mmCIF file of C-alpha atoms in Angstrom:
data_model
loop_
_atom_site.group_PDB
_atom_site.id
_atom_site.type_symbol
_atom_site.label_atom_id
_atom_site.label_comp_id
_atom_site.label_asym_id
_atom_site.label_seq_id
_atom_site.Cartn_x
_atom_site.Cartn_y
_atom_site.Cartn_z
ATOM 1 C CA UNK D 1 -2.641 -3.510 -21.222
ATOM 2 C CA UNK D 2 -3.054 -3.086 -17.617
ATOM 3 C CA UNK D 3 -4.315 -5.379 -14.491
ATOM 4 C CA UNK D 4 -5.305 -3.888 -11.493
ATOM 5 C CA UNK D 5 -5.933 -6.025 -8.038
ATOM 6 C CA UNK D 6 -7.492 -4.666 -5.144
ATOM 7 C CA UNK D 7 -7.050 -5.160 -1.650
ATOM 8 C CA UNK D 8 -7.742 -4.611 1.899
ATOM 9 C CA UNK D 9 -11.547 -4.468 2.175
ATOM 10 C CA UNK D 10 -13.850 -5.555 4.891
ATOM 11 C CA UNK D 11 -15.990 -5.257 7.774
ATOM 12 C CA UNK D 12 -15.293 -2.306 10.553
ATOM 13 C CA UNK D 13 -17.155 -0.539 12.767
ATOM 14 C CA UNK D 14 -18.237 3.543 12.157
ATOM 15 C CA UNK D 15 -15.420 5.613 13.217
ATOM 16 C CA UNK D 16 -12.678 3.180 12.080
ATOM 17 C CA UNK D 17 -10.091 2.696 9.566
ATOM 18 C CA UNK D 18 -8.958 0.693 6.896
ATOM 19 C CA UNK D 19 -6.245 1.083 4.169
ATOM 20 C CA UNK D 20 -7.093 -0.316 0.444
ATOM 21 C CA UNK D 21 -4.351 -1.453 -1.908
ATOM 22 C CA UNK D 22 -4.207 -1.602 -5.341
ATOM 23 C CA UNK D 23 -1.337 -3.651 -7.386
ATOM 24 C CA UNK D 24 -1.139 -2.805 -10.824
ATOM 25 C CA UNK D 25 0.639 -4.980 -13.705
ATOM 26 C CA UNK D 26 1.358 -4.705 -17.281
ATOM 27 C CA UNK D 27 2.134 -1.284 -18.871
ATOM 28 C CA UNK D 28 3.544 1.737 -17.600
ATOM 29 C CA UNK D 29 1.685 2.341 -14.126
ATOM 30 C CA UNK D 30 3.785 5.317 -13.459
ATOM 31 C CA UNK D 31 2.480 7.324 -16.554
ATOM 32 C CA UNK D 32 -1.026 7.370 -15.643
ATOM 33 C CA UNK D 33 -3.116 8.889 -13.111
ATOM 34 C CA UNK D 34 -5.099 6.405 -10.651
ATOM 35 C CA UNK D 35 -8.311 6.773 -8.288
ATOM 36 C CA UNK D 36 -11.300 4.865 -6.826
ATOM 37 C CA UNK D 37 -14.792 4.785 -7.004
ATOM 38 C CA UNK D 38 -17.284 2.985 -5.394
ATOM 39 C CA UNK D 39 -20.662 1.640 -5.814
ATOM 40 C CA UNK D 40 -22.825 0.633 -3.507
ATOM 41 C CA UNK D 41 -26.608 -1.775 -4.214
ATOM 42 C CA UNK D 42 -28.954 0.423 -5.935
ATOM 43 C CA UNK D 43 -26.451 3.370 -6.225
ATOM 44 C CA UNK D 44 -24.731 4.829 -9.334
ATOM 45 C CA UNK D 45 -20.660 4.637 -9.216
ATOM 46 C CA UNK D 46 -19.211 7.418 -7.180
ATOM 47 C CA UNK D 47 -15.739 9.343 -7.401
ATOM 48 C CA UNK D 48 -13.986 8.378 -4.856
ATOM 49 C CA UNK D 49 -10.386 10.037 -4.918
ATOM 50 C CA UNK D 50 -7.494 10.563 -7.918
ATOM 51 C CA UNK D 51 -4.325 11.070 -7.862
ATOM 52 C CA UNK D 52 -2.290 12.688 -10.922
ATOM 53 C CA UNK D 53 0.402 10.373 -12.319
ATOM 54 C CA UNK D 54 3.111 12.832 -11.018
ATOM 55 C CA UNK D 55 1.946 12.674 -7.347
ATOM 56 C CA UNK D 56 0.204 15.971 -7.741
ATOM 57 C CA UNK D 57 -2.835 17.357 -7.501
ATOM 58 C CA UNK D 58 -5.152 14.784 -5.768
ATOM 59 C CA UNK D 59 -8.572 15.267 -5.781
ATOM 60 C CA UNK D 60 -11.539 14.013 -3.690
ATOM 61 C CA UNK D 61 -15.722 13.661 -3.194
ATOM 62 C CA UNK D 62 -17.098 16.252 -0.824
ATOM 63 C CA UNK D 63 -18.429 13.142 0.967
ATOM 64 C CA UNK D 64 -15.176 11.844 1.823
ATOM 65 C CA UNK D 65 -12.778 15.024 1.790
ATOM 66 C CA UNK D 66 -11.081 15.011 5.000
ATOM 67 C CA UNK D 67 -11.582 11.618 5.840
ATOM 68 C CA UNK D 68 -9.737 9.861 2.907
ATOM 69 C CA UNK D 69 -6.438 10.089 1.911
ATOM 70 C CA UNK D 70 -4.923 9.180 -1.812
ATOM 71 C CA UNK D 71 -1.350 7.960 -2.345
ATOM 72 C CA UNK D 72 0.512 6.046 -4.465
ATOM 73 C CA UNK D 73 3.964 4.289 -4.836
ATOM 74 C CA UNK D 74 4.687 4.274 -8.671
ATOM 75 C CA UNK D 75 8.082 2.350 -7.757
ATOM 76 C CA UNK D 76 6.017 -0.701 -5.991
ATOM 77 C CA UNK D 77 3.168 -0.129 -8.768
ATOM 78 C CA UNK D 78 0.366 0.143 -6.264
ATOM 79 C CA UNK D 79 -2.197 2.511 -5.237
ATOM 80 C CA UNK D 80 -3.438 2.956 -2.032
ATOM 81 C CA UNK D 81 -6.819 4.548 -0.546
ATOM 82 C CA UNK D 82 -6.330 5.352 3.400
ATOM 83 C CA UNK D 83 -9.800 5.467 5.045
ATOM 84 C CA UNK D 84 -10.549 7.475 8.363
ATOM 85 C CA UNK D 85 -13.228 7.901 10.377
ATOM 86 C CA UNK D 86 -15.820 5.748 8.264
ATOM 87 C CA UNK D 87 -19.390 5.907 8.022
ATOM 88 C CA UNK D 88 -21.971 3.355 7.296
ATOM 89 C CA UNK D 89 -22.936 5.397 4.175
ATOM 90 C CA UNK D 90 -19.169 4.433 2.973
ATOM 91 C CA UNK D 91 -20.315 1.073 2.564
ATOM 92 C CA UNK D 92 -19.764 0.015 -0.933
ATOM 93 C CA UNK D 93 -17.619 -1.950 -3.393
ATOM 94 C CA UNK D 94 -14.443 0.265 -3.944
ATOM 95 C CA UNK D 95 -13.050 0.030 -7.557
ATOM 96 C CA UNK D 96 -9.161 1.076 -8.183
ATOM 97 C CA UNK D 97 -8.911 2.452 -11.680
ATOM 98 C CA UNK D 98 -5.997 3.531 -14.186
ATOM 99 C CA UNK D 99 -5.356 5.813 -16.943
ATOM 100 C CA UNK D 100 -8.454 8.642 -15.912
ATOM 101 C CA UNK D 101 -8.407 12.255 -15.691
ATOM 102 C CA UNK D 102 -7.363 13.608 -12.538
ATOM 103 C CA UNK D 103 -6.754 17.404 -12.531
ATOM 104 C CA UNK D 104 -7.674 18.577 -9.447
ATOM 105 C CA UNK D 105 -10.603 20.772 -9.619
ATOM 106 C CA UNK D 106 -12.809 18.999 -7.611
ATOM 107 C CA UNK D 107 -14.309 17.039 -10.182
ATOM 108 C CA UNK D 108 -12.497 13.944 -8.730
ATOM 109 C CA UNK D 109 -11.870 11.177 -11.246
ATOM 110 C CA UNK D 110 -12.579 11.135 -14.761
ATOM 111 C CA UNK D 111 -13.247 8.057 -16.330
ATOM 112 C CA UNK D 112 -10.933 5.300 -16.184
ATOM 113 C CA UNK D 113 -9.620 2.727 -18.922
ATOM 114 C CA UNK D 114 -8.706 0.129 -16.209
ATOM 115 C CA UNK D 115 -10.488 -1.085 -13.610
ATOM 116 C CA UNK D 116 -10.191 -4.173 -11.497
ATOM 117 C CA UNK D 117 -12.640 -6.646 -9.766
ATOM 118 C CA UNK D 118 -13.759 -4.178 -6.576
ATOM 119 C CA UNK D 119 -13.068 -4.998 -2.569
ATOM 120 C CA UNK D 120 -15.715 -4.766 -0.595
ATOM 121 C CA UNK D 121 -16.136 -2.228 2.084
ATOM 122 C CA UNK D 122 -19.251 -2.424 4.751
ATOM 123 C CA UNK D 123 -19.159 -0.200 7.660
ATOM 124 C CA UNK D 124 -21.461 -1.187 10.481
ATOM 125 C CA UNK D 125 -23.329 1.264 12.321
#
């Protein structure tokens, strides 16, 4: 089994940054590919960004491609979602997920059989 914590939401103005962490415990983090999604009050989820278990490919939305950057640090178990330039329309709750499909070819990530609790992201016009 796997527990994943996120991290590092909040309130910022458009145009600014913030950096989202996800610890994982439990099994193997390093064998699995991670990612986020996000879903914000009335909205289906969204694919945020994956990263393959390996470090390579990454894959992101159109929406955010550009803007957000993917990494991960399989020795500290955590994943991380760096967020530049945001937009009030990136106002959501931001999920970190484990063990999904990641390939690469811009389908962004594939389902996901951990998930933890969400951080909150709001971006004020």
């Amino acid at each position: 089994d796997m527990q994943l914590m996120e991290s590092g939401g909040g309130l910022v103005q458009a145009g600014g940054s913030l950096r989202l962490s996800c610890a994982a415990s439990g099994m193997t983090f390093d064998m699995n590919s991670g990612g986020w999604f996000r879903q914000a009050p009335g909205k289906e989820r969204e694919g945020v960004a994956c990263i393959h278990w390996r470090g390579s490919p990454t894959d992101y939305a159109n929406s955010v491609r550009g803007r957000f950057t993917i990494s991960r640090d399989n020795a500290k178990k955590t994943l991380f979602l760096q967020m530049d330039n945001l937009k009030p329309e990136d106002t959501a709750t931001y999920y970190c997920a484990a063990a999904l499909s990641c390939t690469g070819s811009g389908d962004g990530p594939r389902g996901g059989q951990y998930v933890g609790q969400g951080t909150q992201v709001t971006v004020s016009a």
